[in-house]
PDB file of C-alpha atoms in Angstrom:
ATOM      1  CA  VAL R   1     -67.649 -18.496  74.084  1.00 95.00           C
ATOM      2  CA  SER R   2     -63.944 -19.071  74.315  1.00 97.00           C
ATOM      3  CA  THR R   3     -61.120 -18.198  71.865  1.00 97.00           C
ATOM      4  CA  CYS R   4     -57.493 -19.045  71.185  1.00 97.00           C
ATOM      5  CA  THR R   5     -54.908 -17.912  68.628  1.00 97.00           C
ATOM      6  CA  SER R   6     -52.789 -19.848  66.143  1.00 97.00           C
ATOM      7  CA  THR R   7     -49.868 -18.759  63.971  1.00 97.00           C
ATOM      8  CA  VAL R   8     -50.341 -19.886  60.372  1.00 95.00           C
ATOM      9  CA  THR R   9     -46.985 -19.794  58.558  1.00 94.00           C
ATOM     10  CA  VAL R  10     -47.403 -19.504  54.797  1.00 93.00           C
ATOM     11  CA  VAL R  11     -44.472 -20.913  52.837  1.00 94.00           C
ATOM     12  CA  ASP R  12     -43.716 -20.502  49.100  1.00 93.00           C
ATOM     13  CA  ASN R  13     -41.432 -23.366  48.171  1.00 93.00           C
ATOM     14  CA  ILE R  14     -42.200 -23.430  44.485  1.00 94.00           C
ATOM     15  CA  ASN R  15     -39.250 -22.447  42.288  1.00 95.00           C
ATOM     16  CA  PRO R  16     -39.787 -19.919  39.524  1.00 96.00           C
ATOM     17  CA  THR R  17     -39.898 -21.161  35.964  1.00 97.00           C
ATOM     18  CA  ALA R  18     -36.861 -19.786  34.172  1.00 97.00           C
ATOM     19  CA  VAL R  19     -37.358 -19.604  30.404  1.00 98.00           C
ATOM     20  CA  CYS R  20     -34.526 -18.430  28.136  1.00 98.00           C
ATOM     21  CA  LYS R  21     -34.344 -17.335  24.528  1.00 97.00           C
ATOM     22  CA  ASN R  22     -31.316 -16.857  22.336  1.00 97.00           C
ATOM     23  CA  ASP R  23     -30.394 -13.381  21.175  1.00 97.00           C
ATOM     24  CA  THR R  24     -28.204 -11.748  18.523  1.00 98.00           C
ATOM     25  CA  VAL R  25     -26.429  -8.445  19.190  1.00 98.00           C
ATOM     26  CA  TYR R  26     -23.982  -6.274  17.247  1.00 97.00           C
ATOM     27  CA  LEU R  27     -20.916  -4.429  18.453  1.00 97.00           C
ATOM     28  CA  ASP R  28     -21.106  -0.639  18.189  1.00 96.00           C
ATOM     29  CA  ALA R  29     -18.518   1.820  16.876  1.00 95.00           C
ATOM     30  CA  SER R  30     -16.547   1.516  20.122  1.00 95.00           C
ATOM     31  CA  GLY R  31     -16.434  -2.283  19.899  1.00 96.00           C
ATOM     32  CA  SER R  32     -18.871  -3.068  22.690  1.00 97.00           C
ATOM     33  CA  VAL R  33     -22.537  -3.940  23.268  1.00 98.00           C
ATOM     34  CA  SER R  34     -24.687  -4.432  26.369  1.00 97.00           C
ATOM     35  CA  ILE R  35     -27.799  -6.487  27.051  1.00 97.00           C
ATOM     36  CA  THR R  36     -30.387  -6.714  29.825  1.00 97.00           C
ATOM     37  CA  THR R  37     -32.415  -9.617  31.168  1.00 97.00           C
ATOM     38  CA  ALA R  38     -35.106  -8.747  28.620  1.00 97.00           C
ATOM     39  CA  ASN R  39     -32.749  -9.818  25.814  1.00 97.00           C
ATOM     40  CA  VAL R  40     -32.599 -13.425  27.006  1.00 97.00           C
ATOM     41  CA  ASP R  41     -35.828 -13.829  29.004  1.00 97.00           C
ATOM     42  CA  GLY R  42     -38.274 -15.999  27.098  1.00 97.00           C
ATOM     43  CA  GLY R  43     -41.203 -15.665  29.473  1.00 96.00           C
ATOM     44  CA  SER R  44     -39.987 -16.659  32.925  1.00 97.00           C
ATOM     45  CA  SER R  45     -42.719 -16.858  35.593  1.00 96.00           C
ATOM     46  CA  ASP R  46     -43.454 -17.575  39.254  1.00 96.00           C
ATOM     47  CA  ASN R  47     -46.499 -18.009  41.458  1.00 94.00           C
ATOM     48  CA  CYS R  48     -45.413 -14.865  43.311  1.00 94.00           C
ATOM     49  CA  SER R  49     -43.161 -11.975  42.352  1.00 94.00           C
ATOM     50  CA  PHE R  50     -39.585 -12.439  41.118  1.00 95.00           C
ATOM     51  CA  THR R  51     -36.456 -10.724  39.958  1.00 96.00           C
ATOM     52  CA  MET R  52     -34.014 -11.648  37.162  1.00 97.00           C
ATOM     53  CA  ALA R  53     -30.275 -11.329  36.733  1.00 97.00           C
ATOM     54  CA  ILE R  54     -27.806 -12.395  34.048  1.00 98.00           C
ATOM     55  CA  SER R  55     -24.250 -13.705  34.362  1.00 97.00           C
ATOM     56  CA  GLN R  56     -22.861 -11.384  31.645  1.00 97.00           C
ATOM     57  CA  SER R  57     -24.302  -8.144  30.339  1.00 97.00           C
ATOM     58  CA  THR R  58     -21.421  -6.486  28.466  1.00 98.00           C
ATOM     59  CA  PHE R  59     -19.602  -7.892  25.450  1.00 98.00           C
ATOM     60  CA  GLY R  60     -16.537  -6.735  23.502  1.00 96.00           C
ATOM     61  CA  CYS R  61     -14.472  -7.671  20.476  1.00 96.00           C
ATOM     62  CA  THR R  62     -13.062 -10.757  22.193  1.00 95.00           C
ATOM     63  CA  ASP R  63     -16.622 -12.093  22.618  1.00 96.00           C
ATOM     64  CA  THR R  64     -17.379 -12.245  18.901  1.00 96.00           C
ATOM     65  CA  GLY R  65     -19.314 -15.455  18.236  1.00 96.00           C
ATOM     66  CA  VAL R  66     -21.522 -17.442  20.620  1.00 98.00           C
ATOM     67  CA  ASN R  67     -21.583 -16.672  24.355  1.00 97.00           C
ATOM     68  CA  TYR R  68     -23.494 -18.689  26.935  1.00 98.00           C
ATOM     69  CA  VAL R  69     -25.325 -16.451  29.416  1.00 98.00           C
ATOM     70  CA  THR R  70     -27.056 -17.745  32.542  1.00 98.00           C
ATOM     71  CA  LEU R  71     -30.420 -16.174  33.448  1.00 98.00           C
ATOM     72  CA  SER R  72     -31.172 -16.425  37.174  1.00 97.00           C
ATOM     73  CA  VAL R  73     -34.787 -16.022  38.297  1.00 97.00           C
ATOM     74  CA  THR R  74     -35.316 -15.491  42.042  1.00 97.00           C
ATOM     75  CA  ASP R  75     -38.711 -15.078  43.662  1.00 96.00           C
ATOM     76  CA  SER R  76     -39.512 -13.068  46.776  1.00 93.00           C
ATOM     77  CA  SER R  77     -39.085 -16.189  48.933  1.00 94.00           C
ATOM     78  CA  GLY R  78     -35.592 -16.839  47.693  1.00 94.00           C
ATOM     79  CA  ASN R  79     -36.466 -19.722  45.407  1.00 96.00           C
ATOM     80  CA  LEU R  80     -34.090 -19.811  42.452  1.00 96.00           C
ATOM     81  CA  SER R  81     -34.227 -21.201  38.976  1.00 97.00           C
ATOM     82  CA  THR R  82     -31.794 -20.762  36.092  1.00 97.00           C
ATOM     83  CA  CYS R  83     -31.508 -21.357  32.364  1.00 97.00           C
ATOM     84  CA  VAL R  84     -28.830 -20.744  29.742  1.00 98.00           C
ATOM     85  CA  ALA R  85     -29.213 -18.580  26.634  1.00 98.00           C
ATOM     86  CA  SER R  86     -26.915 -18.290  23.623  1.00 98.00           C
ATOM     87  CA  VAL R  87     -25.964 -14.708  22.852  1.00 98.00           C
ATOM     88  CA  PHE R  88     -24.460 -14.339  19.391  1.00 98.00           C
ATOM     89  CA  VAL R  89     -22.163 -11.309  19.168  1.00 98.00           C
ATOM     90  CA  TYR R  90     -21.338  -9.974  15.703  1.00 97.00           C
ATOM     91  CA  ASP R  91     -19.076  -7.202  14.464  1.00 97.00           C
ATOM     92  CA  THR R  92     -20.551  -5.757  11.273  1.00 96.00           C
ATOM     93  CA  THR R  93     -18.830  -2.377  11.467  1.00 96.00           C
ATOM     94  CA  ALA R  94     -16.409  -1.909   8.578  1.00 97.00           C
ATOM     95  CA  PRO R  95     -12.962  -0.451   9.277  1.00 97.00           C
ATOM     96  CA  MET R  96     -12.255   3.182   8.435  1.00 97.00           C
ATOM     97  CA  ALA R  97      -9.690   3.056   5.632  1.00 98.00           C
ATOM     98  CA  MET R  98      -7.512   6.163   5.385  1.00 98.00           C
ATOM     99  CA  CYS R  99      -4.930   6.655   2.613  1.00 98.00           C
ATOM    100  CA  GLN R 100      -2.096   9.043   1.888  1.00 98.00           C
ATOM    101  CA  ASP R 101      -0.380   9.952  -1.385  1.00 98.00           C
ATOM    102  CA  ILE R 102       3.305   9.077  -1.659  1.00 98.00           C
ATOM    103  CA  THR R 103       6.202   9.547  -4.067  1.00 98.00           C
ATOM    104  CA  ILE R 104       8.726   6.780  -4.721  1.00 98.00           C
ATOM    105  CA  ASN R 105      11.942   6.680  -6.752  1.00 97.00           C
ATOM    106  CA  LEU R 106      12.971   3.989  -9.182  1.00 97.00           C
ATOM    107  CA  ASN R 107      16.233   2.227  -8.343  1.00 96.00           C
ATOM    108  CA  ALA R 108      19.244   1.508 -10.536  1.00 94.00           C
ATOM    109  CA  ILE R 109      17.441  -1.298 -12.358  1.00 95.00           C
ATOM    110  CA  GLY R 110      14.272   0.728 -12.910  1.00 96.00           C
ATOM    111  CA  GLU R 111      12.158  -0.843 -10.191  1.00 97.00           C
ATOM    112  CA  ALA R 112      10.452   0.250  -6.962  1.00 98.00           C
ATOM    113  CA  SER R 113       8.231  -1.486  -4.422  1.00 98.00           C
ATOM    114  CA  ILE R 114       5.868  -0.474  -1.630  1.00 98.00           C
ATOM    115  CA  VAL R 115       3.915  -2.218   1.120  1.00 97.00           C
ATOM    116  CA  ALA R 116       0.391  -1.463   2.263  1.00 97.00           C
ATOM    117  CA  ALA R 117       1.690   0.404   5.318  1.00 97.00           C
ATOM    118  CA  ASP R 118       3.355   2.965   3.039  1.00 98.00           C
ATOM    119  CA  ILE R 119       0.006   4.339   1.849  1.00 98.00           C
ATOM    120  CA  ASN R 120      -1.893   3.774   5.104  1.00 98.00           C
ATOM    121  CA  ASN R 121      -2.691   7.029   6.889  1.00 98.00           C
ATOM    122  CA  GLY R 122      -4.029   5.748  10.202  1.00 97.00           C
ATOM    123  CA  SER R 123      -6.818   3.351   9.239  1.00 98.00           C
ATOM    124  CA  THR R 124      -8.875   2.249  12.264  1.00 97.00           C
ATOM    125  CA  ASP R 125     -11.527  -0.266  13.301  1.00 97.00           C
ATOM    126  CA  ASN R 126     -13.891  -0.610  16.267  1.00 96.00           C
ATOM    127  CA  CYS R 127     -12.044  -3.826  17.171  1.00 96.00           C
ATOM    128  CA  SER R 128      -8.744  -4.166  15.362  1.00 96.00           C
ATOM    129  CA  ILE R 129      -7.282  -4.375  11.868  1.00 97.00           C
ATOM    130  CA  ASP R 130      -6.453  -7.900  10.794  1.00 96.00           C
ATOM    131  CA  SER R 131      -4.757  -7.170   7.466  1.00 97.00           C
ATOM    132  CA  MET R 132      -4.132  -4.496   4.839  1.00 98.00           C
ATOM    133  CA  TYR R 133      -3.130  -4.982   1.237  1.00 97.00           C
ATOM    134  CA  ALA R 134      -2.504  -2.722  -1.730  1.00 98.00           C
ATOM    135  CA  SER R 135      -3.799  -3.377  -5.232  1.00 98.00           C
ATOM    136  CA  MET R 136      -0.349  -2.613  -6.687  1.00 97.00           C
ATOM    137  CA  THR R 137       2.989  -2.935  -4.930  1.00 98.00           C
ATOM    138  CA  ASP R 138       5.610  -3.278  -7.675  1.00 98.00           C
ATOM    139  CA  PHE R 139       6.443  -0.517 -10.137  1.00 98.00           C
ATOM    140  CA  THR R 140       8.731  -0.219 -13.163  1.00 97.00           C
ATOM    141  CA  CYS R 141       9.762   2.437 -15.652  1.00 97.00           C
ATOM    142  CA  ALA R 142       6.444   1.890 -17.430  1.00 96.00           C
ATOM    143  CA  ASP R 143       4.670   3.243 -14.326  1.00 97.00           C
ATOM    144  CA  THR R 144       6.526   6.553 -14.181  1.00 97.00           C
ATOM    145  CA  GLY R 145       4.072   9.257 -13.118  1.00 97.00           C
ATOM    146  CA  ALA R 146       0.856   9.031 -11.086  1.00 98.00           C
ATOM    147  CA  ASN R 147      -0.627   5.618 -10.283  1.00 98.00           C
ATOM    148  CA  THR R 148      -3.911   5.053  -8.455  1.00 98.00           C
ATOM    149  CA  VAL R 149      -3.491   2.331  -5.813  1.00 98.00           C
ATOM    150  CA  THR R 150      -6.361   0.915  -3.744  1.00 98.00           C
ATOM    151  CA  LEU R 151      -5.769   0.072  -0.072  1.00 98.00           C
ATOM    152  CA  THR R 152      -8.072  -2.632   1.328  1.00 98.00           C
ATOM    153  CA  VAL R 153      -8.407  -2.852   5.112  1.00 98.00           C
ATOM    154  CA  VAL R 154      -9.841  -6.034   6.690  1.00 98.00           C
ATOM    155  CA  ASP R 155     -10.878  -6.535  10.327  1.00 97.00           C
ATOM    156  CA  PRO R 156     -10.933  -9.903  12.198  1.00 96.00           C
ATOM    157  CA  SER R 157     -14.629 -10.384  11.365  1.00 96.00           C
ATOM    158  CA  GLY R 158     -14.013 -10.052   7.644  1.00 96.00           C
ATOM    159  CA  ASN R 159     -15.457  -6.561   7.264  1.00 97.00           C
ATOM    160  CA  THR R 160     -13.588  -4.588   4.610  1.00 98.00           C
ATOM    161  CA  SER R 161     -13.142  -0.984   3.612  1.00 98.00           C
ATOM    162  CA  THR R 162     -11.099   0.653   0.869  1.00 98.00           C
ATOM    163  CA  CYS R 163      -9.521   3.975  -0.036  1.00 98.00           C
ATOM    164  CA  THR R 164      -7.287   5.115  -2.871  1.00 98.00           C
ATOM    165  CA  SER R 165      -3.825   6.654  -2.904  1.00 98.00           C
ATOM    166  CA  THR R 166      -1.863   8.305  -5.679  1.00 98.00           C
ATOM    167  CA  VAL R 167       1.578   6.728  -5.877  1.00 98.00           C
ATOM    168  CA  THR R 168       3.826   8.959  -7.964  1.00 98.00           C
ATOM    169  CA  VAL R 169       6.728   7.038  -9.473  1.00 98.00           C
ATOM    170  CA  VAL R 170       9.783   9.183 -10.201  1.00 97.00           C
ATOM    171  CA  ASP R 171      12.872   8.349 -12.210  1.00 97.00           C
ATOM    172  CA  ALA R 172      15.432  10.729 -10.725  1.00 95.00           C
ATOM    173  CA  MET R 173      18.443   8.670 -11.724  1.00 96.00           C
ATOM    174  CA  ALA R 174      20.613  10.238 -14.419  1.00 96.00           C
ATOM    175  CA  PRO R 175      22.006   8.064 -17.219  1.00 97.00           C
ATOM    176  CA  SER R 176      25.520   6.703 -17.011  1.00 97.00           C
ATOM    177  CA  ALA R 177      27.364   8.508 -19.799  1.00 98.00           C
ATOM    178  CA  LEU R 178      30.478   6.664 -20.962  1.00 98.00           C
ATOM    179  CA  CYS R 179      32.795   8.067 -23.638  1.00 98.00           C
ATOM    180  CA  GLN R 180      35.741   6.771 -25.606  1.00 98.00           C
ATOM    181  CA  ASP R 181      38.518   8.654 -27.428  1.00 98.00           C
ATOM    182  CA  ILE R 182      38.613   8.188 -31.175  1.00 98.00           C
ATOM    183  CA  ILE R 183      40.772   9.057 -34.165  1.00 98.00           C
ATOM    184  CA  VAL R 184      39.169  10.278 -37.388  1.00 98.00           C
ATOM    185  CA  TYR R 185      40.679  11.086 -40.748  1.00 97.00           C
ATOM    186  CA  LEU R 186      39.905  13.979 -43.018  1.00 97.00           C
ATOM    187  CA  ASP R 187      38.594  12.981 -46.420  1.00 96.00           C
ATOM    188  CA  ALA R 188      39.687  14.272 -49.821  1.00 94.00           C
ATOM    189  CA  THR R 189      37.685  17.439 -49.265  1.00 95.00           C
ATOM    190  CA  GLY R 190      39.302  18.122 -45.894  1.00 96.00           C
ATOM    191  CA  ASN R 191      36.223  17.229 -43.875  1.00 97.00           C
ATOM    192  CA  VAL R 192      35.040  14.454 -41.597  1.00 98.00           C
ATOM    193  CA  SER R 193      31.855  13.887 -39.594  1.00 97.00           C
ATOM    194  CA  ILE R 194      31.018  11.672 -36.630  1.00 97.00           C
ATOM    195  CA  ASP R 195      27.862  10.804 -34.691  1.00 96.00           C
ATOM    196  CA  SER R 196      27.192   9.981 -31.049  1.00 96.00           C
ATOM    197  CA  SER R 197      27.671   6.256 -31.553  1.00 96.00           C
ATOM    198  CA  ASP R 198      31.301   6.883 -32.490  1.00 97.00           C
ATOM    199  CA  VAL R 199      32.233   8.251 -29.061  1.00 97.00           C
ATOM    200  CA  ASP R 200      29.688   6.342 -26.987  1.00 98.00           C
ATOM    201  CA  ASN R 201      31.332   3.616 -24.936  1.00 98.00           C
ATOM    202  CA  GLY R 202      28.247   1.853 -23.602  1.00 97.00           C
ATOM    203  CA  SER R 203      26.198   4.594 -21.962  1.00 97.00           C
ATOM    204  CA  SER R 204      23.176   3.216 -20.100  1.00 97.00           C
ATOM    205  CA  ASP R 205      20.135   4.166 -18.059  1.00 97.00           C
ATOM    206  CA  ASN R 206      17.797   2.387 -15.646  1.00 96.00           C
ATOM    207  CA  CYS R 207      14.795   3.134 -17.838  1.00 96.00           C
ATOM    208  CA  GLY R 208      16.221   3.833 -21.272  1.00 96.00           C
ATOM    209  CA  ILE R 209      18.131   6.395 -23.289  1.00 97.00           C
ATOM    210  CA  ALA R 210      16.071   8.760 -25.403  1.00 97.00           C
ATOM    211  CA  THR R 211      18.806  10.725 -27.170  1.00 97.00           C
ATOM    212  CA  MET R 212      22.568  11.145 -27.390  1.00 98.00           C
ATOM    213  CA  THR R 213      23.999  14.342 -28.881  1.00 97.00           C
ATOM    214  CA  LEU R 214      27.479  15.684 -29.550  1.00 98.00           C
ATOM    215  CA  SER R 215      28.747  19.187 -28.958  1.00 97.00           C
ATOM    216  CA  THR R 216      30.729  18.955 -32.236  1.00 97.00           C
ATOM    217  CA  SER R 217      30.139  16.466 -35.012  1.00 97.00           C
ATOM    218  CA  SER R 218      31.879  18.008 -38.043  1.00 98.00           C
ATOM    219  CA  PHE R 219      35.603  18.701 -38.394  1.00 98.00           C
ATOM    220  CA  ASP R 220      37.851  20.215 -41.042  1.00 97.00           C
ATOM    221  CA  CYS R 221      41.492  21.074 -41.590  1.00 96.00           C
ATOM    222  CA  THR R 222      41.385  23.695 -38.823  1.00 97.00           C
ATOM    223  CA  ASN R 223      40.637  20.941 -36.310  1.00 97.00           C
ATOM    224  CA  VAL R 224      43.646  18.755 -37.016  1.00 97.00           C
ATOM    225  CA  GLY R 225      44.850  17.425 -33.671  1.00 97.00           C
ATOM    226  CA  GLY R 226      42.988  16.763 -30.423  1.00 97.00           C
ATOM    227  CA  ASN R 227      39.449  18.110 -30.006  1.00 98.00           C
ATOM    228  CA  THR R 228      37.393  17.819 -26.815  1.00 98.00           C
ATOM    229  CA  VAL R 229      33.828  16.745 -27.635  1.00 98.00           C
ATOM    230  CA  THR R 230      31.007  16.487 -25.085  1.00 98.00           C
ATOM    231  CA  LEU R 231      28.487  13.642 -25.336  1.00 98.00           C
ATOM    232  CA  THR R 232      25.118  14.515 -23.785  1.00 98.00           C
ATOM    233  CA  VAL R 233      22.960  11.533 -22.841  1.00 98.00           C
ATOM    234  CA  THR R 234      19.264  12.142 -22.078  1.00 98.00           C
ATOM    235  CA  ASP R 235      17.010   9.392 -20.734  1.00 97.00           C
ATOM    236  CA  VAL R 236      13.316   8.873 -21.447  1.00 96.00           C
ATOM    237  CA  ASN R 237      12.372  10.874 -18.353  1.00 95.00           C
ATOM    238  CA  GLY R 238      14.525  13.898 -19.128  1.00 96.00           C
ATOM    239  CA  ASN R 239      17.471  13.164 -16.855  1.00 97.00           C
ATOM    240  CA  VAL R 240      20.770  14.270 -18.401  1.00 98.00           C
ATOM    241  CA  SER R 241      24.364  13.162 -18.023  1.00 98.00           C
ATOM    242  CA  THR R 242      27.511  14.086 -19.962  1.00 98.00           C
ATOM    243  CA  CYS R 243      31.020  12.856 -20.625  1.00 98.00           C
ATOM    244  CA  THR R 244      33.890  14.075 -22.796  1.00 98.00           C
ATOM    245  CA  SER R 245      35.904  12.417 -25.516  1.00 98.00           C
ATOM    246  CA  THR R 246      39.058  13.458 -27.295  1.00 98.00           C
ATOM    247  CA  VAL R 247      38.527  13.310 -31.021  1.00 98.00           C
ATOM    248  CA  THR R 248      41.886  13.367 -32.754  1.00 98.00           C
ATOM    249  CA  VAL R 249      41.583  14.650 -36.324  1.00 98.00           C
ATOM    250  CA  VAL R 250      44.278  13.371 -38.674  1.00 98.00           C
ATOM    251  CA  ASP R 251      45.077  14.534 -42.184  1.00 97.00           C
ATOM    252  CA  ASN R 252      46.862  11.618 -43.813  1.00 95.00           C
ATOM    253  CA  ILE R 253      46.101  12.484 -47.467  1.00 95.00           C
ATOM    254  CA  ASN R 254      49.136  13.551 -49.426  1.00 94.00           C
ATOM    255  CA  PRO R 255      48.919  16.725 -51.481  1.00 93.00           C
ATOM    256  CA  THR R 256      48.416  16.331 -55.206  1.00 92.00           C
ATOM    257  CA  ALA R 257      51.539  17.706 -56.836  1.00 95.00           C
ATOM    258  CA  VAL R 258      50.808  19.035 -60.353  1.00 96.00           C
ATOM    259  CA  CYS R 259      53.624  20.354 -62.523  1.00 96.00           C
ATOM    260  CA  LYS R 260      53.720  22.377 -65.747  1.00 96.00           C
ATOM    261  CA  ASN R 261      56.577  22.934 -68.100  1.00 97.00           C
ATOM    262  CA  ASP R 262      58.147  26.342 -68.404  1.00 96.00           C
ATOM    263  CA  THR R 263      60.624  28.126 -70.721  1.00 97.00           C
ATOM    264  CA  VAL R 264      63.011  30.692 -69.202  1.00 95.00           C
TER     265      VAL R 264
END
């Protein structure tokens, strides 16, 4: 008997079979999502053992849509095979709409306007807010008081959320009271009366005048001469303004002279 030894070198030169599958993932409340090789592996194999790695595992708001991820399969002998999977990233988290109540004042022509930002109270989204709009932005005298306005918040993926705000419209502008001086004449009974239109000289208000009243409207012989009269103008929302007018009372009726005969 005789023996000898030989070194038998075993070589694995067969590449793994990399098999990919597409996957769909959704961003979380912080605007991110992570995957592992299991998400895109569609049944990769090798004649020996192997490991897998992916080119991208974390996705954010800027990755919304389709992303191409490479799956690398490497066996224990260093043989490598790759494939590409489509990872669809979606943002389905609606924004958090937050509103605040506000009070606005009508201007000199009875109008007021707001923008969505005026009733926004810090609305947020896991990615970003693309747009905000209010259901009502223009107000007039007809809207005086509380108005319910809806704020709609939209993110870049089209997700929407709403909240409501009470917009209180206030007319704090007093009327413009304008007076004119007038002359009136006592009648045959020694009396004369006027109304507010006689001393009004074009008083106005941004919303409308409700009433006009005079401090004195009736005059008699004791008032002959100049009399100071106050005109009080009240608008439809209770704002008040006044002005004064000089009402000059004139007695231009001659006395009636009646004689009788007498014997002395």
